[in-house]
Amino acid sequence: MPMAAALVLTGTAPLHASEHGAPAAPAPDAGQVSPVPGVSPNPCERLTAGEVKFAVGGSARVTFATAAAYGSTAVLLTSCVQEGDGSYRQEWQRTGFAGRNGFAPRGRMWENTLFSPTGSFTVTEALGREDPGTELKYYQVNEHSRWGGEEGRTYNQYFEGEGGQADENLWRYMQSGLYEQAAVINWNRPPDMPVTQGASFAIFLHAGNAETWGCISTDLATVTKFLKTAVPGDRMVMGIQDDVFLASTVRSDALTAERAAEDEAAEKRAAEQRAAAQREAEDAAAEPDWEPYAVGVFSLALFITYVAAKLRGSRARPEQSPRAEAEEEAAIR
């Protein structure tokens, strides 16, 4: 029985909903993401060094979702952007979750297995409450939005209508917060592969930051950031450490060391700039404000000049005898 149909008949929680046990983990703070134990922390350098088993088709942006081993649900999400010389550098790194049973071993990716698919998949479509400014084809979810889970032409496709029991009600999952924003991972659908009925559907990168029934989940801010920079043809490489990467080589180790040195130098420069700005602020605060004193001195100088002029004027005036003063006064009258 298709999973969504089972949910409708039994009255259990919605597909992908957070009925998976523990509440969603808080989103990690920027710059404080701890790599998942057992997972390579440097996938961008390893991609540059040719140590990734899956082809990425020269995509300008590749996002890795890797777990330590089969059965592990914690994943490390790393976004890599291609430089002009063909190498890849890290844009951001966050933690997240895969399906409740982890990533699927080869040939095990089917409905109701609670696996996430393994491989390299393009991203060409997205959906959610409101377009965040992505270049992907975007479906603004409404009350009639569905994702096909019933056998037929709508299987693993977006459509609008009443839908059947196995079709996902996108509106409901959006209202729960899970599909507030989501990117469609092209597992079991064009352009990556033809649709196979029953080989699972609705594999998204979405919000919620908790174990899923097959999707990759992380915090909403990271999904939104992903969508804002995504273009059709960007890829997601997904799976466990040993399925995704070849053995580490001297080249990737050197690239990792180089990146660490660049990051350390950049942080040192930033620290020096902060210290210089702090010193300037302290110097400005300690420097006395001479302007009030200057105004006071200038005013005093003007007063002194005025008094001196008055004194000079009084000395220059000739003294008159009492008789002359009386005659002058009589003349005025």
Coordinates of C-alpha atoms in Angstrom, one line a residue:
M1 CA 0.0 0.0 0.0
P2 CA 1.4 3.5 -0.8
M3 CA 2.6 5.2 2.3
A4 CA 0.3 8.2 2.0
A5 CA -2.7 5.9 1.6
A6 CA -1.7 4.0 4.7
L7 CA -1.6 7.3 6.6
V8 CA -5.1 8.3 5.5
L9 CA -6.5 4.9 6.5
T10 CA -4.9 4.6 9.9
G11 CA -5.2 8.3 10.9
T12 CA -1.5 8.6 11.7
A13 CA 0.6 11.8 11.3
P14 CA 1.1 13.2 7.8
L15 CA 3.9 12.1 5.6
H16 CA 7.1 13.9 6.4
A17 CA 5.5 15.3 9.5
S18 CA 7.5 15.6 12.7
E19 CA 6.0 12.6 14.4
H20 CA 9.4 11.1 14.3
G21 CA 10.1 11.3 18.0
A22 CA 12.3 14.1 19.3
P23 CA 11.4 17.7 18.4
A24 CA 13.3 19.4 15.6
A25 CA 16.8 20.4 16.6
P26 CA 17.6 24.1 16.6
A27 CA 19.3 25.5 13.6
P28 CA 23.1 25.9 14.1
D29 CA 24.5 29.4 14.4
A30 CA 26.5 30.7 11.4
G31 CA 30.2 29.8 11.8
Q32 CA 29.5 27.3 14.6
V33 CA 28.5 24.2 12.7
S34 CA 30.2 21.1 13.9
P35 CA 30.9 18.5 11.2
V36 CA 28.9 15.3 11.7
P37 CA 31.2 12.6 13.2
G38 CA 32.5 10.2 10.6
V39 CA 31.6 12.6 7.7
S40 CA 34.3 14.3 5.6
P41 CA 34.3 18.0 6.5
N42 CA 35.8 19.1 3.2
P43 CA 33.7 17.9 0.3
C44 CA 34.4 20.9 -1.9
E45 CA 38.2 20.2 -1.8
R46 CA 37.5 16.6 -2.5
L47 CA 35.3 17.4 -5.4
T48 CA 38.1 19.6 -6.8
A49 CA 40.6 16.8 -6.3
G50 CA 38.4 14.3 -8.2
E51 CA 37.6 12.2 -5.1
V52 CA 33.8 12.2 -5.6
K53 CA 32.4 8.9 -7.0
F54 CA 29.4 10.5 -8.7
A55 CA 29.5 12.8 -11.7
V56 CA 28.3 16.4 -11.3
G57 CA 28.3 17.3 -14.9
G58 CA 30.2 20.5 -14.5
S59 CA 27.5 22.1 -12.4
A60 CA 28.2 25.6 -11.1
R61 CA 26.9 24.7 -7.7
V62 CA 27.0 21.3 -5.9
T63 CA 25.4 20.7 -2.5
F64 CA 26.5 17.5 -0.6
A65 CA 24.3 15.7 1.9
T66 CA 26.4 13.0 3.5
A67 CA 26.0 10.7 6.5
A68 CA 28.5 8.5 8.3
A69 CA 27.1 5.1 7.5
Y70 CA 24.0 3.1 6.6
G71 CA 21.3 3.7 9.2
S72 CA 22.7 7.1 10.2
T73 CA 20.2 9.9 9.8
A74 CA 22.4 12.9 10.7
V75 CA 23.8 14.5 7.6
L76 CA 26.3 17.3 6.8
L77 CA 25.1 19.7 4.2
T78 CA 27.8 21.5 2.3
S79 CA 27.3 24.0 -0.6
C80 CA 30.2 24.2 -3.1
V81 CA 30.4 26.9 -5.9
Q82 CA 32.6 26.6 -8.9
E83 CA 35.4 29.1 -9.4
G84 CA 36.7 30.4 -12.7
D85 CA 39.5 27.8 -12.7
G86 CA 37.1 24.9 -12.3
S87 CA 37.8 24.3 -8.7
Y88 CA 35.1 24.4 -6.0
R89 CA 35.0 26.5 -2.8
Q90 CA 32.7 26.1 0.1
E91 CA 29.8 28.6 0.4
W92 CA 28.2 27.3 3.6
Q93 CA 27.9 24.2 5.8
R94 CA 25.0 23.1 8.0
T95 CA 23.7 20.0 9.7
G96 CA 20.4 18.3 8.8
F97 CA 18.7 14.9 8.5
A98 CA 17.9 12.2 6.0
G99 CA 15.1 9.6 6.0
R100 CA 14.4 7.7 9.2
N101 CA 16.3 4.7 7.9
G102 CA 19.2 6.8 6.5
F103 CA 20.4 6.4 2.9
A104 CA 19.3 3.6 0.7
P105 CA 21.8 0.9 -0.3
R106 CA 21.8 0.2 -4.0
G107 CA 18.5 -1.2 -5.3
R108 CA 16.6 -0.5 -2.0
M109 CA 15.0 2.8 -2.8
W110 CA 11.2 2.1 -2.8
E111 CA 8.1 3.5 -1.2
N112 CA 7.6 2.8 2.5
T113 CA 11.3 2.0 3.1
L114 CA 11.9 5.4 4.8
F115 CA 15.2 5.7 2.9
S116 CA 16.7 8.7 1.2
P117 CA 18.2 8.1 -2.3
T118 CA 21.9 7.8 -2.9
G119 CA 23.5 9.5 -6.0
S120 CA 23.9 12.7 -7.8
F121 CA 20.7 14.5 -8.7
T122 CA 19.8 17.8 -10.5
V123 CA 17.5 20.4 -9.0
T124 CA 15.2 22.2 -11.4
E125 CA 12.0 22.9 -9.4
A126 CA 10.9 24.3 -6.1
L127 CA 7.8 25.0 -4.1
G128 CA 6.5 26.8 -1.0
R129 CA 4.5 29.7 0.3
E130 CA 6.2 32.5 -1.7
D131 CA 9.0 32.6 -4.3
P132 CA 12.1 33.8 -2.4
G133 CA 13.7 34.9 -5.6
T134 CA 14.9 31.6 -7.1
E135 CA 15.7 30.9 -10.7
L136 CA 14.2 27.4 -10.4
K137 CA 10.7 26.8 -11.7
Y138 CA 8.6 27.7 -8.6
Y139 CA 5.2 26.4 -7.5
Q140 CA 3.4 28.7 -5.1
V141 CA 1.5 26.3 -3.0
N142 CA -2.3 26.7 -2.6
E143 CA -5.1 24.6 -1.2
H144 CA -5.3 22.5 -4.4
S145 CA -1.6 21.8 -4.7
R146 CA -0.7 18.1 -4.7
W147 CA 2.4 15.9 -5.4
G148 CA 1.5 12.7 -7.2
G149 CA 1.8 9.5 -5.3
E150 CA -1.0 7.6 -7.1
E151 CA 0.0 5.5 -10.0
G152 CA -0.4 7.2 -13.3
R153 CA 0.7 10.3 -15.3
T154 CA 1.0 12.5 -12.2
Y155 CA 3.2 10.2 -10.2
N156 CA 6.1 12.1 -8.7
Q157 CA 4.9 15.4 -10.3
Y158 CA 3.3 18.6 -9.1
F159 CA -0.4 19.0 -10.0
E160 CA -3.4 20.8 -8.7
G161 CA -6.7 19.1 -8.0
E162 CA -8.5 17.0 -5.5
G163 CA -5.9 14.2 -5.6
G164 CA -6.1 10.6 -4.3
Q165 CA -5.2 9.0 -1.1
A166 CA -1.5 8.5 -2.0
D167 CA -1.1 12.1 -3.3
E168 CA 0.7 14.5 -1.0
N169 CA -1.4 17.5 0.1
L170 CA 1.3 20.1 -0.2
W171 CA -0.9 22.8 1.4
R172 CA -1.1 20.8 4.6
Y173 CA 2.6 20.2 4.8
M174 CA 3.3 23.8 4.1
Q175 CA 1.0 24.9 6.8
S176 CA 2.9 22.6 9.2
G177 CA 6.1 24.4 8.3
L178 CA 7.8 21.6 6.5
Y179 CA 7.1 22.8 3.0
E180 CA 7.4 26.5 3.8
Q181 CA 10.2 26.3 1.3
A182 CA 11.3 23.2 -0.5
A183 CA 13.6 22.2 -3.5
V184 CA 12.6 19.2 -5.6
I185 CA 15.4 16.6 -5.8
N186 CA 15.1 14.8 -9.2
W187 CA 15.1 11.3 -8.0
N188 CA 12.9 9.0 -10.1
R189 CA 11.8 11.8 -12.4
P190 CA 13.0 13.6 -15.5
P191 CA 15.4 15.1 -16.4
D192 CA 17.6 12.7 -14.4
M193 CA 15.7 9.4 -15.1
P194 CA 12.4 8.1 -16.3
V195 CA 9.6 7.7 -13.7
T196 CA 9.3 4.2 -12.2
Q197 CA 6.0 3.6 -10.4
G198 CA 6.6 2.7 -6.8
A199 CA 10.3 3.7 -6.7
S200 CA 9.3 6.6 -4.2
F201 CA 8.2 10.1 -4.8
A202 CA 8.3 13.6 -3.4
I203 CA 12.0 13.7 -2.4
F204 CA 12.7 17.3 -1.4
L205 CA 15.2 19.4 0.5
H206 CA 12.8 21.1 2.9
A207 CA 12.5 22.8 6.3
G208 CA 11.8 21.1 9.7
N209 CA 15.3 20.0 10.7
A210 CA 14.2 16.5 11.8
E211 CA 14.3 13.0 10.5
T212 CA 12.0 12.5 7.4
W213 CA 10.4 9.7 5.4
G214 CA 12.9 10.1 2.6
C215 CA 13.6 13.8 2.1
I216 CA 16.6 15.8 3.3
S217 CA 15.6 18.3 6.0
T218 CA 17.4 21.3 7.6
D219 CA 16.5 24.7 9.0
L220 CA 14.3 27.1 7.0
A221 CA 17.0 29.7 6.6
T222 CA 19.3 27.3 4.9
V223 CA 16.6 26.0 2.5
T224 CA 15.8 29.6 1.6
K225 CA 19.5 30.4 1.1
F226 CA 19.8 27.4 -1.1
L227 CA 16.8 28.5 -3.3
K228 CA 18.0 32.1 -3.6
T229 CA 21.3 30.9 -5.3
A230 CA 20.0 27.9 -7.1
V231 CA 19.7 27.7 -10.9
P232 CA 18.4 24.8 -13.0
G233 CA 21.0 22.1 -13.3
D234 CA 22.6 22.6 -9.9
R235 CA 23.2 19.3 -8.2
M236 CA 22.8 17.5 -4.9
V237 CA 25.2 14.6 -4.2
M238 CA 23.7 12.4 -1.5
G239 CA 24.7 9.2 0.4
I240 CA 27.0 7.8 3.0
Q241 CA 30.6 8.7 3.3
D242 CA 32.0 5.6 1.6
D243 CA 29.4 5.7 -1.2
V244 CA 30.1 9.3 -2.1
F245 CA 33.9 9.7 -1.7
L246 CA 37.0 7.9 -2.9
A247 CA 39.9 7.6 -0.5
S248 CA 41.4 10.9 0.4
T249 CA 44.5 12.0 -1.6
V250 CA 47.4 14.2 -1.0
R251 CA 45.8 16.8 -3.3
S252 CA 42.6 17.1 -1.3
D253 CA 44.6 17.3 1.9
A254 CA 46.7 20.1 0.5
L255 CA 43.6 22.0 -0.7
T256 CA 42.1 21.6 2.7
A257 CA 45.2 22.9 4.4
E258 CA 45.3 25.8 1.9
R259 CA 41.7 26.7 2.7
A260 CA 42.4 26.5 6.4
A261 CA 45.3 28.8 6.0
E262 CA 43.3 31.3 3.9
D263 CA 40.5 31.2 6.5
E264 CA 43.0 31.8 9.3
A265 CA 44.6 34.7 7.4
A266 CA 41.2 36.2 6.7
E267 CA 40.2 36.0 10.4
K268 CA 43.6 37.5 11.4
R269 CA 43.0 40.5 9.0
A270 CA 39.5 40.9 10.3
A271 CA 40.7 40.8 13.9
E272 CA 43.4 43.5 13.1
Q273 CA 40.7 45.7 11.5
R274 CA 38.5 45.3 14.5
A275 CA 41.4 46.2 16.8
A276 CA 42.3 49.2 14.8
A277 CA 38.7 50.5 14.7
Q278 CA 38.5 50.0 18.5
R279 CA 41.7 51.9 19.0
E280 CA 40.4 54.8 16.9
A281 CA 37.2 54.9 18.8
E282 CA 39.1 54.9 22.2
D283 CA 41.4 57.7 20.9
A284 CA 38.5 59.8 19.8
A285 CA 36.8 59.3 23.1
A286 CA 40.0 60.3 25.1
E287 CA 40.7 63.4 23.0
P288 CA 39.3 66.6 24.6
D289 CA 36.8 68.7 22.8
W290 CA 38.5 72.0 22.3
E291 CA 35.7 73.8 20.5
P292 CA 33.9 75.2 23.6
Y293 CA 37.2 76.6 24.9
A294 CA 38.0 78.1 21.5
V295 CA 34.6 79.9 21.4
G296 CA 35.1 81.2 24.9
V297 CA 38.7 82.5 24.2
F298 CA 37.5 84.2 21.0
S299 CA 34.6 85.9 22.9
L300 CA 36.9 87.1 25.6
A301 CA 39.3 88.5 23.0
L302 CA 36.5 90.4 21.4
F303 CA 35.4 91.8 24.8
I304 CA 39.0 92.9 25.6
T305 CA 39.3 94.6 22.2
Y306 CA 36.0 96.4 22.8
V307 CA 37.1 97.7 26.2
A308 CA 40.5 98.7 25.0
A309 CA 38.9 100.7 22.1
K310 CA 36.6 102.5 24.6
L311 CA 39.5 103.4 26.8
R312 CA 41.5 104.7 23.9
G313 CA 38.4 106.8 22.8
S314 CA 38.0 108.3 26.3
R315 CA 41.7 109.3 26.5
A316 CA 41.6 111.0 23.1
R317 CA 38.7 113.3 24.0
P318 CA 40.1 116.8 25.3
E319 CA 39.2 117.9 28.7
Q320 CA 37.0 121.0 28.9
S321 CA 36.9 123.7 31.6
P322 CA 33.7 124.1 33.7
R323 CA 32.9 127.4 31.9
A324 CA 33.2 125.7 28.5
E325 CA 31.0 122.9 29.6
A326 CA 28.4 125.4 30.8
E327 CA 28.5 127.3 27.6
E328 CA 28.1 124.1 25.6
E329 CA 25.2 123.0 27.7
A330 CA 23.5 126.4 27.3
A331 CA 24.0 126.2 23.5
I332 CA 22.3 122.9 23.4
R333 CA 19.3 124.2 25.2

